[in-house]
Phi, psi and omega in degrees: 000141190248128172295356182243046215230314175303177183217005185258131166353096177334301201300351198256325188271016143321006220260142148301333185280025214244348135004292185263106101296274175320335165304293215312330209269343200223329155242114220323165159250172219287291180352301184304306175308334226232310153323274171353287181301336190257011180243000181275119156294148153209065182245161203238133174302162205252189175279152169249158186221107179297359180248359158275152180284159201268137191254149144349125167257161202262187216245008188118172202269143163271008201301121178280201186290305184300324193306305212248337168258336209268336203256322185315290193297355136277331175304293189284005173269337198276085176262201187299306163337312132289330165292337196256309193262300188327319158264009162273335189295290160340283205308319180235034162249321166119175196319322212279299181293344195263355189253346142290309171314310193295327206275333222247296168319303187282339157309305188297335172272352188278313173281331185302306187263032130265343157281324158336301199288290181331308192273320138001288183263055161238052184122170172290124180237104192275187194302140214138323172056216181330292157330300226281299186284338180280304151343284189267353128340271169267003196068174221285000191261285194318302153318310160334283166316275161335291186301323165282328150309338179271327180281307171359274178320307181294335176289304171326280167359300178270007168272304231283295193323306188319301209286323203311325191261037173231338160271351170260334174267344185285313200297296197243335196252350188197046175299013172265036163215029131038059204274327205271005200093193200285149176276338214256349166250341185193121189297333176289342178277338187243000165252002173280321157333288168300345166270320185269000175267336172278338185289344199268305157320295159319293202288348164273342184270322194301286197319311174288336157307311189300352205240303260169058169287328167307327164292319181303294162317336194268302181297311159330304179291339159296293132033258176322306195285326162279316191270003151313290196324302172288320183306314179285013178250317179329285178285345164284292182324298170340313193269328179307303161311330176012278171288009191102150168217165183244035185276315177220139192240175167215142169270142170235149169218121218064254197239342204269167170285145161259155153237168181073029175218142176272119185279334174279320182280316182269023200249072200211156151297299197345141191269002151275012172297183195252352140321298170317317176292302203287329201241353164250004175094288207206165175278347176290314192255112195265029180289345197272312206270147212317176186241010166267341175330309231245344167245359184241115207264164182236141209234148166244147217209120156290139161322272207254109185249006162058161204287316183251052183257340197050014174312326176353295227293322183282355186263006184267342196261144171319144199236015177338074173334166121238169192300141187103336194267137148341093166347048213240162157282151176084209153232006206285114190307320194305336190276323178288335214261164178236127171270062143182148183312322181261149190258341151081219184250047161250149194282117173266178158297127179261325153241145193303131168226135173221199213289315172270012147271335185306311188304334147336295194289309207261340176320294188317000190264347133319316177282163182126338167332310196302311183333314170265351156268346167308357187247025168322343186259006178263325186304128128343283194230102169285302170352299180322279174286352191246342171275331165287328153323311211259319167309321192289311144350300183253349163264053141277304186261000127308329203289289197293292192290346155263342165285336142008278148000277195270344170304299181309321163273013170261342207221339179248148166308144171285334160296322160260001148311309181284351185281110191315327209240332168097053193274328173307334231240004189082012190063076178256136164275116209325319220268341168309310181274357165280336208248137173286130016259336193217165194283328155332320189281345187266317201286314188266321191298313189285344199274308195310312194286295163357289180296287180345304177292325174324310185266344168284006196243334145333320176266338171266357192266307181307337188287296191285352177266338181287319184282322129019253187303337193261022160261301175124040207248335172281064208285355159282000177284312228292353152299002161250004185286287135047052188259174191258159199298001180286295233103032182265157153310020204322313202272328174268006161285330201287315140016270198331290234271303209242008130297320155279340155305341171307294188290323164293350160295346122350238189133330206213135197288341190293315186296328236246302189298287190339301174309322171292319155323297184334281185316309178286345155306302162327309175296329204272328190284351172266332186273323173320304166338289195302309174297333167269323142327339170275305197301011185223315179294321190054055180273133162335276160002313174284089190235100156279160170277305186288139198253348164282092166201132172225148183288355177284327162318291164330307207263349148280335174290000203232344130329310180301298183310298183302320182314320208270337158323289191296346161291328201271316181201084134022252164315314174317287178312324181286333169295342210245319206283344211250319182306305184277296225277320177309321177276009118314316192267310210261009153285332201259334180288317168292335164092063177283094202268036183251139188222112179238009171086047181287166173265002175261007179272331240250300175327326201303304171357295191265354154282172207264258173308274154358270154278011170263344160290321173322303216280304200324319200277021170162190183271170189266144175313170200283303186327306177332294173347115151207153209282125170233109196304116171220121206273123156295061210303118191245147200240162154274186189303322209294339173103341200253152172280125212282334168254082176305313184300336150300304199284354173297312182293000211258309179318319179265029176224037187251023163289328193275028147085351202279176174288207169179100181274133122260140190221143159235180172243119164258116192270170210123158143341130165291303192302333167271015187230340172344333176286300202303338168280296185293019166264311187302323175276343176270332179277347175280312188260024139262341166243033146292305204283321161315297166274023178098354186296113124249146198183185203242164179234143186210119137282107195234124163276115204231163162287311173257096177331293149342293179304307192313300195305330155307283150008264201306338155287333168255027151253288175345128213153149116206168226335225218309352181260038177258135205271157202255351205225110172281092174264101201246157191265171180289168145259038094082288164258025169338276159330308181279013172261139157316100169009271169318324180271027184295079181268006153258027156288337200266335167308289191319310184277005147284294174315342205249321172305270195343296154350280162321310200284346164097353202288146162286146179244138153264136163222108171289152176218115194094035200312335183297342181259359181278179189274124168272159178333316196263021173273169148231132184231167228215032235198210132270149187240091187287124164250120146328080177240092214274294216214142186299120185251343166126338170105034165297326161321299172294317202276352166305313155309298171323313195280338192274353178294339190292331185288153196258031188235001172223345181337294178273024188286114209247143162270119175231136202244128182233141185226150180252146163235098174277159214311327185286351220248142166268140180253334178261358141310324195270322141323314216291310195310303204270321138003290189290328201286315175259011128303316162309318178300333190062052197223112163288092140237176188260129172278122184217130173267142198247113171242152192232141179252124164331121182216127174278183194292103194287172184314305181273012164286295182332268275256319178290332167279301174310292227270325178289293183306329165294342175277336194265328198271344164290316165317330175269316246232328182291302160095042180296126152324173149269010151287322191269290160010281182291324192275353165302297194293325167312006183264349202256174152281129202270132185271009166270359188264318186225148208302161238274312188300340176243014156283107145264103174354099214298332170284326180308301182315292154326325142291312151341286209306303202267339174267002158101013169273118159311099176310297211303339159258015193276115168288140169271032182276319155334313185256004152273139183294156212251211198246124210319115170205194216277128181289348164284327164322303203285330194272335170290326176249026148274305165339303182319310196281341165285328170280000176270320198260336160298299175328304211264333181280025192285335181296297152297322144335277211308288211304317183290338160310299186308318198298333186265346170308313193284280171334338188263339168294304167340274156341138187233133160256176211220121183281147202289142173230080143284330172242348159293194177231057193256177203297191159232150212227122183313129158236097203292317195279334192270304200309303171264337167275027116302313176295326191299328201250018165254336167298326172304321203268160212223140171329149158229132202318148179298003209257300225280351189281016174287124177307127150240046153294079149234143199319144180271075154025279169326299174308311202284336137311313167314295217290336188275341157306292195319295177299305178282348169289337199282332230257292170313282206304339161259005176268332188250348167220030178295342152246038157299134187273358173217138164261098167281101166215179211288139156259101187294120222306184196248154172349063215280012121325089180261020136007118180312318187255014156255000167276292153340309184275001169298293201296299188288357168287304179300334166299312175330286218309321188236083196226118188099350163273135199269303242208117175224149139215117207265122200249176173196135240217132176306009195064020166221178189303133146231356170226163189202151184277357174293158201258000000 
């Protein structure tokens, strides 16, 4: 072969990689990638405001945990609800039953956000939160569906907050203000109050979002700071009180409550009291007066009876109403019941309660889990931060609402626990006259968080709807898509804006909460889905970093979720549930043409018709991606398949969920082989079944092995289910095959067909050293990562750790680094890159430094290139051949120090040298020196040893001229097993042209071999990776790296010298997989 025949760049072969020359050009090397990836945001640019001056730019969002998740998610779990409600709920569900509801709740967010977590740290989750995760998860119609319920619920949300902090000030903090009269006589007065003080309210927080997001932000952390602020006046109160406080008194009259009265002064008989007027008429006459007035004395009873009062004890039982009934202790009907038309100033019940409306009631005083993935694009590390943030988040605030619980039935009367309104107390609000030092700090504290929440669940529900409409997935949305030249949502505030008027026209948080439960259930209850559907499906893709998660878990919070639907409301439930599936059918009618790697596509996999027209209409997203096997079997005379460890290995990559085809080819006549198939198929599918395999077997008969073997990678199949991932054995006896018998050409044209079809290739090399299934080993699994593949590297390993035969294995990850390259940026990088990935390994940069070329890279290349042209030039047969070869050492039988090169043994052969003393002193490298030099006195020696063998040469030519008349050939079988067949015409115009050639003169018998440029780079790649790559993993139990592509020369002899650059590459390695990527993505740090 002649050097000045290449075509490739001088720069490149300055490269040590040059190997990869040709990967390179079309796919990144790891650096470029690994700069590229670490320059990636995943943050949504902020509105620009042209009249502002431009600020310094920053490095990105920095929010840590506490900051950005632990504190949102308490601010938005602590609502209105606790201040107002939490203790009428105590009161009249009692100790026991109100420490299940709260427990029954805080269970469903405790499991949600674990699932939450799960899908969260399962990739980069850019800005979107929730939606975001639910969406892509489950696909655009679950998304679709789910995501308008969750913006529903968030608006409502900010009608409940509206109405709450328009009922702590009319109620508790300024009822003289009034617009209907006192409210305090008739329940329609003070919720017609609230719609109109909530309309008034609404069109100002609406303005100030509109006006002023910086503020909304700015408030939030006062917001925040009151309701720390209050929860700790609670509990100093609480301890404060110990003993009773005499601060709030109650008339009681009998067992019933009283209002409207001054307790110190009216809480008497007399008959000039003010009891006496109202329930007998006048003083004269007691014929008027009630008859329970008149058998039951009036008591004045402390509110707040402290922690060592043993009230506990009375407070455990449930105290459950219907509407209209009285307040009293027990239940026993003469005290409930109301006998006579007027109810005078004893306090009733305004709604019916039982165990599943309270849950009702009080779950929104839960929600709020979300907060902190919703700021995900804000976070340093969400991975990190939203699982740790937000589980922390809610057992603080499960903590605080079940001690809550029992404190409050520990420390308050039970009659003023159910008076709802405090209306005995002068309309005080309870948990306000429990907290030290004044009841202000509760009162100012709850109305301030209250607005807070009010104005983030404003700012975020138009945010949540614009996102929405711009996935295009919803197409009457798409006029919200929309932003105003600030970037605001303008048009989905206004939505917004006239949606939560709905829910204050409502008027009353009792009505206002169940619904809202509903939407967030709903929510809560899909992301639980989403995580057991991934979590079951097992796609390659599902590596969450957080690892306390089980699908049972899911699937009990999404048991939680429905139940507590249908306890709370029935109807209710069926509506919102009526809701996702109309928004569900018209996404799906309209053609959501969205493909985002959902886990219900994930589904498709295991269906029949169906999915397989689904699966038909493109490839699956790169989450989706998983190795769908499809194996190349090579058979013996016998018909049976000759390396069973592929099938082994193919099993223990059956984490990934995929199809798994074995196929083989026999060449020959279909119709004279028809037996020889159905046998090829019954031993293939006796050993599938044997190692475990499940999957299908195809016997395909061809004339041409090639062609054939071409076929079955591009038919095997059928739509979406046709495999992506190819696995061909090694060849094993290359080097002893004869020019004719050339069958690992039909390898090359496997790699190249493989290529084409865009399909990943496995080629195990030492298949004989894996491991069977029912093995377990204990080590490292090193990948190699020579060129960017589509991430086939990474993902391989993981899948075979699924296995319980790679299970205790540790993964390690190696890079080559060249002189431009920062290597510890480039750790730093590649790190960062597979924490996204969610992949545990240990990372080691490899530098590999410009070195010239040494004798023996020259001396291996001359000797590689001399095998081909005496090979060509001999025209050896395979008998001589094979006897050639019989000299050598085979290098899978015996370890590497005693492995002589098969060109050498040829040459040996042909100059009359006793293999048996031919020293390996040659091919060891010599001590550093000029590589021209080097390539010259490897040249010296061949001509001196060309020179001194011409005579045994000439004789060994004739002997193959005479064998070649003779010689009978044998047509090639890699991968059937069909017979072998005389090929008479290649037999005589081999002997014709060998009888034409005539001696040629000692002069002209000087080699006039020169290395080929190109090569000599490959082979000095070949050599020092190797060098390296057995210096850092020679007791590794499996070695992964880039198979570098094949030739685009198909010349015999650069299709040959491919195969000895790859024996180079892995020479000394027991367990090599040499892997090579379909040109697209399969793994991705995205959620």
């Amino acid at each position: 072969m002649v050097g000045g025949g290449n075509s490739e760049k001088k720069a490149e072969y300055e490269t040590n990689l040059f190997l990869y020359s040709e990967e390179m050009e079309v796919r990144p090397r790891i650096s470029t990638l690994l700069s590229s990836l670490s320059d990636y945001s995943n943050t949504i640019p902020a509105a620009t405001d042209p009249d502002a001056k431009s600020p310094p730019v920053q490095g990105g969002a920095r929010m840590g945990t506490l900051i950005g998740v632990f504190l949102p998610c308490i601010q938005n779990i602590f609502g209105v609800i606790l201040f107002i409600r939490l203790t009428w709920v105590v009161g009249t569900a009692g100790a026991i039953q109100g420490f299940f509801i709260v427990l029954c709740c805080c269970c469903v967010t405790m499991l949600t956000a674990i699932s939450m977590s799960a899908i969260a740290t399962n990739g980069v989750v850019p800005a979107g939160g929730s939606y975001f995760m639910i969406s892509r998860s489950l696909g655009p119609e679950f998304g679709g569906a789910v995501g308008m319920l969750f913006y529903t619920g968030t608006t409502l949300a900010a009608a409940m907050y509206i109405i709450g902090a328009v009922e702590i000030v009319l109620t508790y903090m300024a009822p003289s203000l009034s617009i209907f009269g006192d409210f305090t006589k008739d329940p329609n007065i003070m919720y017609n109050n609230f719609r109109v003080y909530g309309t008034g309210l609404l069109i100002i927080m609406g303005t100030i979002v509109f006006i002023g997001v910086k503020f909304v932000n700015k408030f939030a952390t006062v917001a925040l700071a009151c309701v720390i602020c209050s929860i700790i006046a609670v509990y100093v109160g609480l301890f404060y009180n110990f003993n009773g406080s005499e601060a709030l008194k109650m008339c009681i009259l009998g067992r019933r409550l009283l209002k409207d009265i001054n307790v110190l002064q009216d809480c008497n008989k007399n008959v000039s009291g003010v009891l006496h007027r109202l329930y007998c008429g006048n003083t004269t006459s007691t014929l008027k007066c009630d008859p329970y007035y008149l058998e039951n004395n009036a008591t004045i009873v402390n509110g707040i009876r402290g922690l060592a009062s043993g009230v506990f004890l009375e407070n455990i039982w449930d105290s459950f109403q219907e509407e209209g009934q009285l307040i009293a202790y027990g239940n026993d009907p003469k005290d409930i019941d109301v006998m006579s038309e007027s109810t005078y100033n004893q306090i009733t019940v305004d709604l019916t309660t039982t165990f599943t409306i309270l849950i009702g009631i009080f779950f929104p005083s839960v929600t709020g889990i979300m907060a902190g993935s919703n700021r995900s694009g804000d976070l340093a590390d969400a991975q990190k931060s939203i699982p740790i943030g937000t589980i922390c988040a809610i057992l603080t605030t499960s903590t605080v609402y079940l001690s809550s619980v029992l404190l409050f039935a520990g420390t308050v009367d039970n009659l003023l626990l159910r008076d709802k309104f405090g209306q005995s107390i002068g309309g005080k609000l309870v948990v306000a006259n429990m907290a030290w030092p004044n009841q202000w700090v509760i009162l100012i504290g709850s109305f301030l968080s209250t607005l807070g929440a009010g104005l983030q669940s404003l700012t975020g529900a138009p945010r949540l709807l614009q996102a929405i409409a711009k996935d295009s997935i919803i197409p009457f949305l798409s006029p919200f898509a929309v932003s105003s030249s600030r970037g605001e949502p303008t048009r989905a505030l206004v939505l917004t804006v006239i949606i939560c008027q709905c829910g204050i026209l409502l008027g009353n948080v009792d009505y206002l909460a169940p619904l809202l439960s509903m939407f967030f259930l709903m929510c809560y209850g899909f992301v639980n889905l989403a995580c057991a559907v991934q979590t079951l499906l097992r796609t390659p893709n599902w590596r969450p970093r957080f690892k306390y998660y089980h699908w049972s878990l899911s699937f009990l919070g999404l048991s939680l979720c429905i139940a507590i639907m249908f306890m709370t409301s029935w109807y209710y439930a069926l509506v919102a549930m009526g809701m996702a599936g109309l928004i569900y059918k018209y996404i799906e009618y309209r053609g959501a043409e969205k493909e985002w790697g959902d886990g219900i596509s994930g589904l498709a996999l295991s269906a029949a018709r169906y999915s397989l027209l689904r699966l038909e209409e493109g490839p699956p997203h790169t989450k989706n991606w998983r190795p769908q096997i499809l194996i190349l079997a090579k058979l013996t005379d016998d018909l049976v398949p000759k390396y069973r460890k592929l099938f082994a290995f193919a099993s223990q990559l059956k984490a990934g969920k995929g199809l798994t085809i074995c196929v083989s080819c026999i060449g020959g006549d279909y119709i004279q082989n028809t037996g020889k198939t159905l046998a090829a198929k019954v031993n293939l599918r006796k050993t599938i079944t044997e190692e475990k395999v499940k999957g299908f077997v195809d016997v395909l008969v061809a004339k041409d092995i090639v062609d054939g073997v071409s076929s079955l990678v591009q038919t095997t199949g059928l739509g979406g289910m046709k495999p992506n991932t190819v696995i061909l054995g090694w060849p094993y006896r290359w080097k002893q095959e004869p020019q004719e018998d050339r069958t690992w050409r039909v390898f090359l044209q496997t790699v190249r067909s493989v290529a084409a079809a865009r399909m990943a290739l496995l080629v195990p090399k030492g298949i004989n050293f894996f491991p069977d299934s029912t093995e377990k080993v204990v080590g490292n699994i090193d990948v190699w990562w020579i060129v960017h593949d589509g991430g086939l590297l990474m993902l391989l390993p993981f899948l075979l750790k699924q296995h319980r035969t790679w299970k205790n294995c540790k993964m390690r990850i190696f890079t080559v680094a060249q002189m431009e390259d920062n290597s510890i940026q480039m750790k730093k990088d590649l790190k960062k890159f597979l924490y996204d990935l969610r992949i545990e390994a240990e990372v080691e940069i490899v530098e590999m430094m410009d070195s010239d070329i040494s004798a023996y890279t020259y001396e291996r290349t001359l000797m590689m290139e001399q095998r081909n042209q005496m090979l060509r030039e001999l025209r050896l047969n395979k008998k001589e051949s094979l006897g050639v070869v019989d000299l050598t050492l085979d290098f899978n039988e015996v370890p590497a120090e005693e492995n002589l090169p098969l060109v050498q043994a040829i040459v040996d052969h042909h100059h009359n040298v006793d293999v048996k003393v031919a020293t390996k002193v040659r091919f060891q490298e010599p001590g550093s020196q000029n590589p021209n030099a080097a390539m010259d006195e490897a040249q010296e020696k061949l001509v001196q040893e060309t020179e001194a063998g011409k005579e045994g040469e000439a004789d060994g030519g004739n002997e193959a001229m005479e064998d070649a008349k003779e010689g009978n050939d044998e047509e090639t079988k890699l991968i059937g097993g069909s017979p072998k067949q005389e090929n008479k015409e290649n037999t005589e115009k081999e002997a014709k042209e060998n009888e034409e050639k005539k001696p040629e003169s000692p002069e002209s018998k000087k080699p006039t071999i020169t290395p080929d440029e190109g090569d000599v780079r490959r082979m000095h790649t070949s050599i020092k990776l190797n060098e390296v790559i057995v210096k850092k993993s020679k007791n590794a139990q499996l070695v992964i790296l880039n198979l570098p592509g094949p030739p685009r020369d198909t010349r015999m002899e650069r299709e040959s010298n491919y195969m000895e650059f790859l024996e180079v590459l892995t020479e000394g390695l027991e367990r090599v997989l040499m892997v090579r990527g379909g040109g697209r993505e399969v793994i991705t740090i995205y959620s």
